[in-house]
PDB file of C-alpha atoms in Angstrom:
ATOM      1  CA  UNK J  11      70.862 -50.502 123.686  1.00  0.00           C
ATOM      2  CA  UNK J  12      67.282 -51.566 124.299  1.00  0.00           C
ATOM      3  CA  UNK J  13      67.659 -55.345 123.927  1.00  0.00           C
ATOM      4  CA  UNK J  14      63.972 -55.221 123.014  1.00  0.00           C
ATOM      5  CA  UNK J  15      62.242 -58.268 121.566  1.00  0.00           C
ATOM      6  CA  UNK J  16      60.910 -57.139 118.202  1.00  0.00           C
ATOM      7  CA  UNK J  17      59.478 -60.483 117.122  1.00  0.00           C
ATOM      8  CA  UNK J  18      58.705 -63.709 118.908  1.00  0.00           C
ATOM      9  CA  UNK J  19      57.709 -66.920 117.172  1.00  0.00           C
ATOM     10  CA  UNK J  20      56.997 -70.301 118.706  1.00  0.00           C
ATOM     11  CA  UNK J  21      58.665 -72.711 116.311  1.00  0.00           C
ATOM     12  CA  UNK J  22      57.555 -75.730 118.322  1.00  0.00           C
ATOM     13  CA  UNK J  23      54.747 -74.767 120.742  1.00  0.00           C
ATOM     14  CA  UNK J  24      55.705 -75.310 124.347  1.00  0.00           C
ATOM     15  CA  UNK J  25      59.244 -76.276 123.427  1.00  0.00           C
ATOM     16  CA  UNK J  26      61.229 -74.042 121.066  1.00  0.00           C
ATOM     17  CA  UNK J  27      60.959 -70.330 120.286  1.00  0.00           C
ATOM     18  CA  UNK J  28      62.706 -67.757 118.108  1.00  0.00           C
ATOM     19  CA  UNK J  29      63.382 -64.161 119.112  1.00  0.00           C
ATOM     20  CA  UNK J  30      64.441 -61.271 116.912  1.00  0.00           C
ATOM     21  CA  UNK J  31      66.127 -58.759 119.223  1.00  0.00           C
ATOM     22  CA  UNK J  32      67.065 -55.116 118.740  1.00  0.00           C
ATOM     23  CA  UNK J  33      70.815 -55.251 119.443  1.00  0.00           C
ATOM     24  CA  UNK J  34      72.687 -53.046 116.944  1.00  0.00           C
ATOM     25  CA  UNK J  35      75.926 -53.124 118.956  1.00  0.00           C
ATOM     26  CA  UNK J  36      76.049 -56.904 118.616  1.00  0.00           C
ATOM     27  CA  UNK J  37      74.646 -57.158 115.090  1.00  0.00           C
ATOM     28  CA  UNK J  38      77.362 -54.797 113.817  1.00  0.00           C
ATOM     29  CA  UNK J  39      80.162 -57.185 114.786  1.00  0.00           C
ATOM     30  CA  UNK J  40      78.615 -60.669 114.985  1.00  0.00           C
ATOM     31  CA  UNK J  41      79.995 -63.290 112.609  1.00  0.00           C
ATOM     32  CA  UNK J  42      78.937 -66.874 111.866  1.00  0.00           C
ATOM     33  CA  UNK J  43      79.740 -68.967 114.930  1.00  0.00           C
ATOM     34  CA  UNK J  44      79.432 -66.059 117.379  1.00  0.00           C
ATOM     35  CA  UNK J  45      77.327 -66.432 120.500  1.00  0.00           C
ATOM     36  CA  UNK J  46      75.826 -64.184 123.145  1.00  0.00           C
ATOM     37  CA  UNK J  47      75.314 -64.508 126.872  1.00  0.00           C
ATOM     38  CA  UNK J  48      72.095 -63.135 128.283  1.00  0.00           C
ATOM     39  CA  UNK J  49      70.475 -62.586 131.646  1.00  0.00           C
ATOM     40  CA  UNK J  50      66.693 -62.342 131.662  1.00  0.00           C
ATOM     41  CA  UNK J  51      66.251 -60.565 134.994  1.00  0.00           C
ATOM     42  CA  UNK J  52      68.185 -59.268 137.978  1.00  0.00           C
ATOM     43  CA  UNK J  53      68.200 -62.625 139.769  1.00  0.00           C
ATOM     44  CA  UNK J  54      68.613 -64.710 136.631  1.00  0.00           C
ATOM     45  CA  UNK J  55      71.660 -66.719 135.655  1.00  0.00           C
ATOM     46  CA  UNK J  56      73.823 -66.079 132.620  1.00  0.00           C
ATOM     47  CA  UNK J  57      73.193 -68.479 129.732  1.00  0.00           C
ATOM     48  CA  UNK J  58      74.938 -68.737 126.340  1.00  0.00           C
ATOM     49  CA  UNK J  59      73.022 -68.946 123.059  1.00  0.00           C
ATOM     50  CA  UNK J  60      74.511 -69.123 119.583  1.00  0.00           C
ATOM     51  CA  UNK J  61      73.369 -66.423 117.176  1.00  0.00           C
ATOM     52  CA  UNK J  62      71.138 -67.923 114.486  1.00  0.00           C
ATOM     53  CA  UNK J  63      71.116 -64.886 112.190  1.00  0.00           C
ATOM     54  CA  UNK J  64      71.868 -61.175 112.034  1.00  0.00           C
ATOM     55  CA  UNK J  65      70.660 -58.156 110.099  1.00  0.00           C
ATOM     56  CA  UNK J  66      73.243 -55.389 110.326  1.00  0.00           C
ATOM     57  CA  UNK J  67      71.093 -52.850 108.496  1.00  0.00           C
ATOM     58  CA  UNK J  68      68.195 -53.315 110.918  1.00  0.00           C
ATOM     59  CA  UNK J  69      70.522 -53.850 113.887  1.00  0.00           C
ATOM     60  CA  UNK J  70      68.931 -57.129 114.938  1.00  0.00           C
ATOM     61  CA  UNK J  71      70.075 -60.576 115.987  1.00  0.00           C
ATOM     62  CA  UNK J  72      68.052 -63.789 115.999  1.00  0.00           C
ATOM     63  CA  UNK J  73      68.311 -66.450 118.688  1.00  0.00           C
ATOM     64  CA  UNK J  74      66.526 -69.782 119.039  1.00  0.00           C
ATOM     65  CA  UNK J  75      66.200 -71.576 122.354  1.00  0.00           C
ATOM     66  CA  UNK J  76      64.818 -74.791 123.767  1.00  0.00           C
ATOM     67  CA  UNK J  77      62.893 -74.490 127.026  1.00  0.00           C
ATOM     68  CA  UNK J  78      65.098 -76.763 129.053  1.00  0.00           C
ATOM     69  CA  UNK J  79      65.482 -75.139 132.482  1.00  0.00           C
ATOM     70  CA  UNK J  80      64.517 -72.211 134.670  1.00  0.00           C
ATOM     71  CA  UNK J  81      66.374 -69.538 132.680  1.00  0.00           C
ATOM     72  CA  UNK J  82      64.866 -70.494 129.334  1.00  0.00           C
ATOM     73  CA  UNK J  83      61.469 -70.745 131.050  1.00  0.00           C
ATOM     74  CA  UNK J  84      61.918 -67.156 132.238  1.00  0.00           C
ATOM     75  CA  UNK J  85      62.976 -66.139 128.741  1.00  0.00           C
ATOM     76  CA  UNK J  86      59.844 -67.749 127.328  1.00  0.00           C
ATOM     77  CA  UNK J  87      57.714 -65.548 129.597  1.00  0.00           C
ATOM     78  CA  UNK J  88      58.915 -62.432 127.753  1.00  0.00           C
ATOM     79  CA  UNK J  89      56.877 -61.148 124.817  1.00  0.00           C
ATOM     80  CA  UNK J  90      57.274 -58.731 121.932  1.00  0.00           C
ATOM     81  CA  UNK J  91      58.011 -55.287 123.323  1.00  0.00           C
ATOM     82  CA  UNK J  92      59.726 -56.637 126.441  1.00  0.00           C
ATOM     83  CA  UNK J  93      63.459 -56.178 126.934  1.00  0.00           C
ATOM     84  CA  UNK J  94      66.111 -58.632 128.057  1.00  0.00           C
ATOM     85  CA  UNK J  95      68.015 -57.184 131.021  1.00  0.00           C
ATOM     86  CA  UNK J  96      71.558 -58.053 129.909  1.00  0.00           C
ATOM     87  CA  UNK J  97      72.856 -59.074 126.509  1.00  0.00           C
ATOM     88  CA  UNK J  98      76.602 -59.549 126.050  1.00  0.00           C
ATOM     89  CA  UNK J  99      78.308 -60.279 122.746  1.00  0.00           C
ATOM     90  CA  UNK J 100      79.358 -61.177 120.221  1.00  0.00           C
ATOM     91  CA  UNK J 101      81.522 -63.724 122.006  1.00  0.00           C
ATOM     92  CA  UNK J 102      83.739 -66.602 120.910  1.00  0.00           C
ATOM     93  CA  UNK J 103      85.909 -67.049 117.854  1.00  0.00           C
ATOM     94  CA  UNK J 104      84.015 -66.634 114.585  1.00  0.00           C
ATOM     95  CA  UNK J 105      83.835 -69.576 112.199  1.00  0.00           C
ATOM     96  CA  UNK J 106      86.966 -69.922 110.072  1.00  0.00           C
ATOM     97  CA  UNK J 107      85.620 -69.957 106.527  1.00  0.00           C
ATOM     98  CA  UNK J 108      87.690 -71.023 103.533  1.00  0.00           C
ATOM     99  CA  UNK J 109      86.351 -71.018  99.998  1.00  0.00           C
ATOM    100  CA  UNK J 110      86.841 -73.435  97.165  1.00  0.00           C
ATOM    101  CA  UNK J 111      84.611 -76.463  97.472  1.00  0.00           C
ATOM    102  CA  UNK J 112      81.659 -78.212  98.997  1.00  0.00           C
ATOM    103  CA  UNK J 113      80.882 -77.734 102.689  1.00  0.00           C
ATOM    104  CA  UNK J 114      78.397 -80.030 104.411  1.00  0.00           C
ATOM    105  CA  UNK J 115      76.627 -78.428 107.374  1.00  0.00           C
ATOM    106  CA  UNK J 116      74.871 -80.876 109.696  1.00  0.00           C
ATOM    107  CA  UNK J 117      72.360 -79.741 112.304  1.00  0.00           C
ATOM    108  CA  UNK J 118      70.105 -81.372 114.856  1.00  0.00           C
ATOM    109  CA  UNK J 119      67.547 -79.918 117.256  1.00  0.00           C
ATOM    110  CA  UNK J 120      68.042 -76.224 118.045  1.00  0.00           C
ATOM    111  CA  UNK J 121      71.554 -76.675 116.656  1.00  0.00           C
ATOM    112  CA  UNK J 122      69.981 -76.363 113.198  1.00  0.00           C
ATOM    113  CA  UNK J 123      69.341 -72.672 113.893  1.00  0.00           C
ATOM    114  CA  UNK J 124      72.931 -72.108 114.992  1.00  0.00           C
ATOM    115  CA  UNK J 125      74.187 -74.072 112.000  1.00  0.00           C
ATOM    116  CA  UNK J 126      72.076 -71.825 109.731  1.00  0.00           C
ATOM    117  CA  UNK J 127      74.276 -68.788 110.430  1.00  0.00           C
ATOM    118  CA  UNK J 128      77.430 -70.798 109.712  1.00  0.00           C
ATOM    119  CA  UNK J 129      76.020 -72.296 106.507  1.00  0.00           C
ATOM    120  CA  UNK J 130      75.001 -68.812 105.384  1.00  0.00           C
ATOM    121  CA  UNK J 131      78.573 -67.623 105.926  1.00  0.00           C
ATOM    122  CA  UNK J 132      79.953 -70.431 103.775  1.00  0.00           C
ATOM    123  CA  UNK J 133      77.432 -69.601 101.065  1.00  0.00           C
ATOM    124  CA  UNK J 134      78.499 -65.952 101.061  1.00  0.00           C
ATOM    125  CA  UNK J 135      82.124 -67.084 100.712  1.00  0.00           C
ATOM    126  CA  UNK J 136      81.204 -68.926  97.512  1.00  0.00           C
ATOM    127  CA  UNK J 137      81.157 -72.483  98.802  1.00  0.00           C
ATOM    128  CA  UNK J 138      78.615 -75.051  97.656  1.00  0.00           C
ATOM    129  CA  UNK J 139      76.585 -75.668 100.802  1.00  0.00           C
ATOM    130  CA  UNK J 140      74.929 -78.987 101.505  1.00  0.00           C
ATOM    131  CA  UNK J 141      72.678 -78.762 104.573  1.00  0.00           C
ATOM    132  CA  UNK J 142      71.718 -81.950 106.394  1.00  0.00           C
ATOM    133  CA  UNK J 143      69.149 -81.570 109.159  1.00  0.00           C
ATOM    134  CA  UNK J 144      67.454 -84.116 111.357  1.00  0.00           C
ATOM    135  CA  UNK J 145      64.854 -84.520 114.075  1.00  0.00           C
ATOM    136  CA  UNK J 146      62.751 -87.217 115.703  1.00  0.00           C
ATOM    137  CA  UNK J 147      59.792 -86.324 113.453  1.00  0.00           C
ATOM    138  CA  UNK J 148      58.651 -83.746 110.902  1.00  0.00           C
ATOM    139  CA  UNK J 149      57.014 -81.484 113.503  1.00  0.00           C
ATOM    140  CA  UNK J 150      60.349 -80.981 115.287  1.00  0.00           C
ATOM    141  CA  UNK J 151      62.343 -79.844 112.250  1.00  0.00           C
ATOM    142  CA  UNK J 152      63.637 -76.273 112.264  1.00  0.00           C
ATOM    143  CA  UNK J 153      64.848 -73.745 109.674  1.00  0.00           C
ATOM    144  CA  UNK J 154      64.301 -75.900 106.592  1.00  0.00           C
ATOM    145  CA  UNK J 155      62.902 -73.012 104.544  1.00  0.00           C
ATOM    146  CA  UNK J 156      65.542 -70.590 105.828  1.00  0.00           C
ATOM    147  CA  UNK J 157      68.277 -72.965 104.652  1.00  0.00           C
ATOM    148  CA  UNK J 158      66.598 -73.515 101.283  1.00  0.00           C
ATOM    149  CA  UNK J 159      66.805 -69.748 100.680  1.00  0.00           C
ATOM    150  CA  UNK J 160      70.542 -70.076  99.922  1.00  0.00           C
ATOM    151  CA  UNK J 161      71.604 -73.728 100.139  1.00  0.00           C
ATOM    152  CA  UNK J 162      71.178 -75.595  96.816  1.00  0.00           C
ATOM    153  CA  UNK J 163      70.889 -78.897  98.685  1.00  0.00           C
ATOM    154  CA  UNK J 164      68.909 -79.430 101.893  1.00  0.00           C
ATOM    155  CA  UNK J 165      68.714 -83.075 102.954  1.00  0.00           C
ATOM    156  CA  UNK J 166      66.323 -84.118 105.715  1.00  0.00           C
ATOM    157  CA  UNK J 167      66.138 -87.153 107.969  1.00  0.00           C
ATOM    158  CA  UNK J 168      63.633 -88.095 110.648  1.00  0.00           C
ATOM    159  CA  UNK J 169      63.868 -90.933 113.144  1.00  0.00           C
ATOM    160  CA  UNK J 170      60.318 -92.100 112.435  1.00  0.00           C
ATOM    161  CA  UNK J 171      60.399 -91.567 108.673  1.00  0.00           C
ATOM    162  CA  UNK J 172      57.576 -89.007 108.774  1.00  0.00           C
ATOM    163  CA  UNK J 173      59.571 -86.748 106.444  1.00  0.00           C
ATOM    164  CA  UNK J 174      62.624 -87.237 104.274  1.00  0.00           C
ATOM    165  CA  UNK J 175      65.031 -90.093 104.955  1.00  0.00           C
ATOM    166  CA  UNK J 176      64.073 -92.490 107.732  1.00  0.00           C
ATOM    167  CA  UNK J 177      67.124 -92.747 109.927  1.00  0.00           C
ATOM    168  CA  UNK J 178      69.983 -90.587 111.137  1.00  0.00           C
ATOM    169  CA  UNK J 179      71.736 -87.546 109.691  1.00  0.00           C
ATOM    170  CA  UNK J 180      74.907 -89.636 109.575  1.00  0.00           C
ATOM    171  CA  UNK J 181      73.266 -91.941 107.033  1.00  0.00           C
ATOM    172  CA  UNK J 182      72.838 -89.022 104.652  1.00  0.00           C
ATOM    173  CA  UNK J 183      76.291 -87.673 105.480  1.00  0.00           C
ATOM    174  CA  UNK J 184      78.024 -90.975 104.745  1.00  0.00           C
ATOM    175  CA  UNK J 185      76.160 -91.341 101.470  1.00  0.00           C
ATOM    176  CA  UNK J 186      77.108 -87.806 100.411  1.00  0.00           C
ATOM    177  CA  UNK J 187      80.781 -88.298 101.302  1.00  0.00           C
ATOM    178  CA  UNK J 188      80.867 -91.504  99.257  1.00  0.00           C
ATOM    179  CA  UNK J 189      79.521 -89.619  96.241  1.00  0.00           C
ATOM    180  CA  UNK J 190      81.552 -86.392  96.446  1.00  0.00           C
ATOM    181  CA  UNK J 191      85.326 -86.055  96.588  1.00  0.00           C
ATOM    182  CA  UNK J 192      85.150 -82.252  96.652  1.00  0.00           C
ATOM    183  CA  UNK J 193      83.990 -81.881 100.256  1.00  0.00           C
ATOM    184  CA  UNK J 194      86.483 -79.602 102.008  1.00  0.00           C
ATOM    185  CA  UNK J 195      84.792 -79.497 105.408  1.00  0.00           C
ATOM    186  CA  UNK J 196      81.935 -80.872 107.475  1.00  0.00           C
ATOM    187  CA  UNK J 197      80.398 -78.667 110.171  1.00  0.00           C
ATOM    188  CA  UNK J 198      78.175 -80.167 112.879  1.00  0.00           C
ATOM    189  CA  UNK J 199      76.043 -78.302 115.424  1.00  0.00           C
ATOM    190  CA  UNK J 200      73.581 -80.017 117.724  1.00  0.00           C
ATOM    191  CA  UNK J 201      73.353 -82.558 120.550  1.00  0.00           C
ATOM    192  CA  UNK J 202      76.665 -84.007 121.708  1.00  0.00           C
ATOM    193  CA  UNK J 203      75.836 -87.590 120.594  1.00  0.00           C
ATOM    194  CA  UNK J 204      75.048 -86.291 117.107  1.00  0.00           C
ATOM    195  CA  UNK J 205      78.281 -84.307 116.833  1.00  0.00           C
ATOM    196  CA  UNK J 206      80.292 -87.267 118.097  1.00  0.00           C
ATOM    197  CA  UNK J 207      78.610 -89.535 115.534  1.00  0.00           C
ATOM    198  CA  UNK J 208      79.339 -87.043 112.742  1.00  0.00           C
ATOM    199  CA  UNK J 209      83.014 -86.958 113.712  1.00  0.00           C
ATOM    200  CA  UNK J 210      83.145 -90.762 113.715  1.00  0.00           C
ATOM    201  CA  UNK J 211      81.496 -90.845 110.284  1.00  0.00           C
ATOM    202  CA  UNK J 212      83.905 -88.385 108.672  1.00  0.00           C
ATOM    203  CA  UNK J 213      87.097 -89.791 110.198  1.00  0.00           C
ATOM    204  CA  UNK J 214      87.557 -92.626 107.644  1.00  0.00           C
ATOM    205  CA  UNK J 215      87.156 -90.092 104.831  1.00  0.00           C
ATOM    206  CA  UNK J 216      89.825 -87.781 106.242  1.00  0.00           C
ATOM    207  CA  UNK J 217      87.558 -84.739 105.883  1.00  0.00           C
ATOM    208  CA  UNK J 218      88.075 -81.749 108.161  1.00  0.00           C
ATOM    209  CA  UNK J 219      85.269 -81.771 110.732  1.00  0.00           C
ATOM    210  CA  UNK J 220      84.298 -78.811 112.874  1.00  0.00           C
ATOM    211  CA  UNK J 221      81.929 -79.065 115.842  1.00  0.00           C
ATOM    212  CA  UNK J 222      80.404 -76.274 117.931  1.00  0.00           C
ATOM    213  CA  UNK J 223      80.543 -77.249 121.608  1.00  0.00           C
ATOM    214  CA  UNK J 224      77.777 -76.371 124.049  1.00  0.00           C
ATOM    215  CA  UNK J 225      79.779 -76.719 127.261  1.00  0.00           C
ATOM    216  CA  UNK J 226      78.609 -75.039 130.481  1.00  0.00           C
ATOM    217  CA  UNK J 227      79.567 -71.357 130.665  1.00  0.00           C
ATOM    218  CA  UNK J 228      79.385 -68.683 133.347  1.00  0.00           C
ATOM    219  CA  UNK J 229      81.175 -65.489 132.348  1.00  0.00           C
ATOM    220  CA  UNK J 230      81.940 -66.296 128.695  1.00  0.00           C
ATOM    221  CA  UNK J 231      85.247 -64.414 128.638  1.00  0.00           C
ATOM    222  CA  UNK J 232      87.680 -67.055 129.883  1.00  0.00           C
ATOM    223  CA  UNK J 233      87.791 -66.056 133.556  1.00  0.00           C
ATOM    224  CA  UNK J 234      85.832 -68.828 135.308  1.00  0.00           C
ATOM    225  CA  UNK J 235      87.033 -71.929 133.471  1.00  0.00           C
ATOM    226  CA  UNK J 236      83.620 -73.605 133.679  1.00  0.00           C
ATOM    227  CA  UNK J 237      83.546 -74.261 129.936  1.00  0.00           C
ATOM    228  CA  UNK J 238      86.819 -76.203 129.799  1.00  0.00           C
ATOM    229  CA  UNK J 239      86.978 -79.012 127.283  1.00  0.00           C
ATOM    230  CA  UNK J 240      89.754 -81.358 126.242  1.00  0.00           C
ATOM    231  CA  UNK J 241      90.794 -81.118 122.611  1.00  0.00           C
ATOM    232  CA  UNK J 242      93.808 -83.059 121.390  1.00  0.00           C
ATOM    233  CA  UNK J 243      94.791 -83.860 125.007  1.00  0.00           C
ATOM    234  CA  UNK J 244      94.937 -80.139 125.801  1.00  0.00           C
ATOM    235  CA  UNK J 245      92.552 -78.151 127.997  1.00  0.00           C
ATOM    236  CA  UNK J 246      90.759 -75.446 126.053  1.00  0.00           C
ATOM    237  CA  UNK J 247      88.069 -72.946 127.010  1.00  0.00           C
ATOM    238  CA  UNK J 248      85.032 -73.094 124.721  1.00  0.00           C
ATOM    239  CA  UNK J 249      84.194 -69.425 125.295  1.00  0.00           C
ATOM    240  CA  UNK J 250      87.489 -67.897 124.121  1.00  0.00           C
ATOM    241  CA  UNK J 251      89.199 -70.740 122.228  1.00  0.00           C
ATOM    242  CA  UNK J 252      85.954 -71.898 120.623  1.00  0.00           C
ATOM    243  CA  UNK J 253      83.122 -72.669 120.583  1.00  0.00           C
ATOM    244  CA  UNK J 254      84.260 -74.466 117.411  1.00  0.00           C
ATOM    245  CA  UNK J 255      86.919 -77.190 117.531  1.00  0.00           C
ATOM    246  CA  UNK J 256      88.278 -80.072 115.497  1.00  0.00           C
ATOM    247  CA  UNK J 257      85.686 -82.788 115.990  1.00  0.00           C
ATOM    248  CA  UNK J 258      88.274 -85.524 115.575  1.00  0.00           C
ATOM    249  CA  UNK J 259      90.209 -84.201 118.587  1.00  0.00           C
ATOM    250  CA  UNK J 260      87.391 -83.532 121.079  1.00  0.00           C
ATOM    251  CA  UNK J 261      87.041 -85.693 124.201  1.00  0.00           C
ATOM    252  CA  UNK J 262      83.280 -86.193 123.912  1.00  0.00           C
ATOM    253  CA  UNK J 263      83.079 -88.523 126.932  1.00  0.00           C
ATOM    254  CA  UNK J 264      84.421 -85.788 129.198  1.00  0.00           C
ATOM    255  CA  UNK J 265      82.102 -83.218 127.596  1.00  0.00           C
ATOM    256  CA  UNK J 266      79.061 -85.401 128.297  1.00  0.00           C
ATOM    257  CA  UNK J 267      80.146 -85.895 131.890  1.00  0.00           C
ATOM    258  CA  UNK J 268      80.563 -82.164 132.511  1.00  0.00           C
ATOM    259  CA  UNK J 269      77.235 -81.327 130.885  1.00  0.00           C
ATOM    260  CA  UNK J 270      75.451 -83.807 133.144  1.00  0.00           C
ATOM    261  CA  UNK J 271      77.126 -82.587 136.367  1.00  0.00           C
ATOM    262  CA  UNK J 272      74.486 -79.993 137.270  1.00  0.00           C
ATOM    263  CA  UNK J 273      71.464 -81.571 135.625  1.00  0.00           C
ATOM    264  CA  UNK J 274      69.768 -82.650 138.912  1.00  0.00           C
ATOM    265  CA  UNK J 275      70.190 -79.129 140.360  1.00  0.00           C
ATOM    266  CA  UNK J 276      68.854 -77.546 137.181  1.00  0.00           C
ATOM    267  CA  UNK J 277      65.835 -79.839 137.241  1.00  0.00           C
ATOM    268  CA  UNK J 278      65.193 -78.950 140.903  1.00  0.00           C
ATOM    269  CA  UNK J 279      65.394 -75.220 140.104  1.00  0.00           C
ATOM    270  CA  UNK J 280      63.058 -75.601 137.117  1.00  0.00           C
ATOM    271  CA  UNK J 281      60.518 -77.640 139.095  1.00  0.00           C
ATOM    272  CA  UNK J 282      60.559 -75.058 141.890  1.00  0.00           C
ATOM    273  CA  UNK J 283      59.968 -72.269 139.366  1.00  0.00           C
ATOM    274  CA  UNK J 284      57.012 -74.156 137.882  1.00  0.00           C
ATOM    275  CA  UNK J 285      55.491 -74.774 141.319  1.00  0.00           C
ATOM    276  CA  UNK J 286      55.821 -71.088 142.183  1.00  0.00           C
ATOM    277  CA  UNK J 287      54.152 -70.043 138.921  1.00  0.00           C
ATOM    278  CA  UNK J 288      51.303 -72.459 139.554  1.00  0.00           C
ATOM    279  CA  UNK J 289      50.868 -71.004 143.050  1.00  0.00           C
ATOM    280  CA  UNK J 290      50.810 -67.448 141.668  1.00  0.00           C
ATOM    281  CA  UNK J 291      48.080 -68.362 139.190  1.00  0.00           C
ATOM    282  CA  UNK J 292      45.686 -69.525 141.881  1.00  0.00           C
TER     283      UNK J 292
END
């Protein structure tokens, strides 16, 4: 179990990277929707990342991450040939996939990579996959070509209109739902505001809507309770009950509040790490 980085690619320089990792024990059992928890070094924290793809024959998993705090900054310092200290998974409940219709998979930001694995699972089950992806501009779009490899329809939106539809992913989603009565499910993975907007868009159509929640996690096995979310007025743990839930039942206001609780401390830790690295370089 080397956890060695076999390939590293900067998808968006200075912001988002993709790693292909040698992890046969995880690749053998990972399913769409599964996630891992990793620890970069001995003094690093545990962070969850959804698996973007797997190759069981090669024994590899693919993860995509946004450099947002100290831990992802430490991860970005690793290169091909380096190994990640701890890699735990696959975790969470795999995506429940039914066949027999059209499934619309909506992704935003790094959530597009996580959505890719789910969309691929629906394709393998025989569903007609419509992928809708969005970003602020063309340069920030991810996994368009990877989705086109199996999805017959890939619809793109950008906030500034630099590529595809000018506007939001929900514009394209609403238009597609108005045109197609065969949609059996909508899956959304990405920033919380986007997932909440997708759920609000699908509600009038009565279409099943699944969202993958990115709540704060510590152990990832249901022991700490840090990842608790409210779904249908019941407390659920995203790590063992999810990470996927009925988007029409999620308390998004509470989720936003919990995600923001440690943001000042995370920023302080990240800034301290950057100052230390600058000092070391002198």
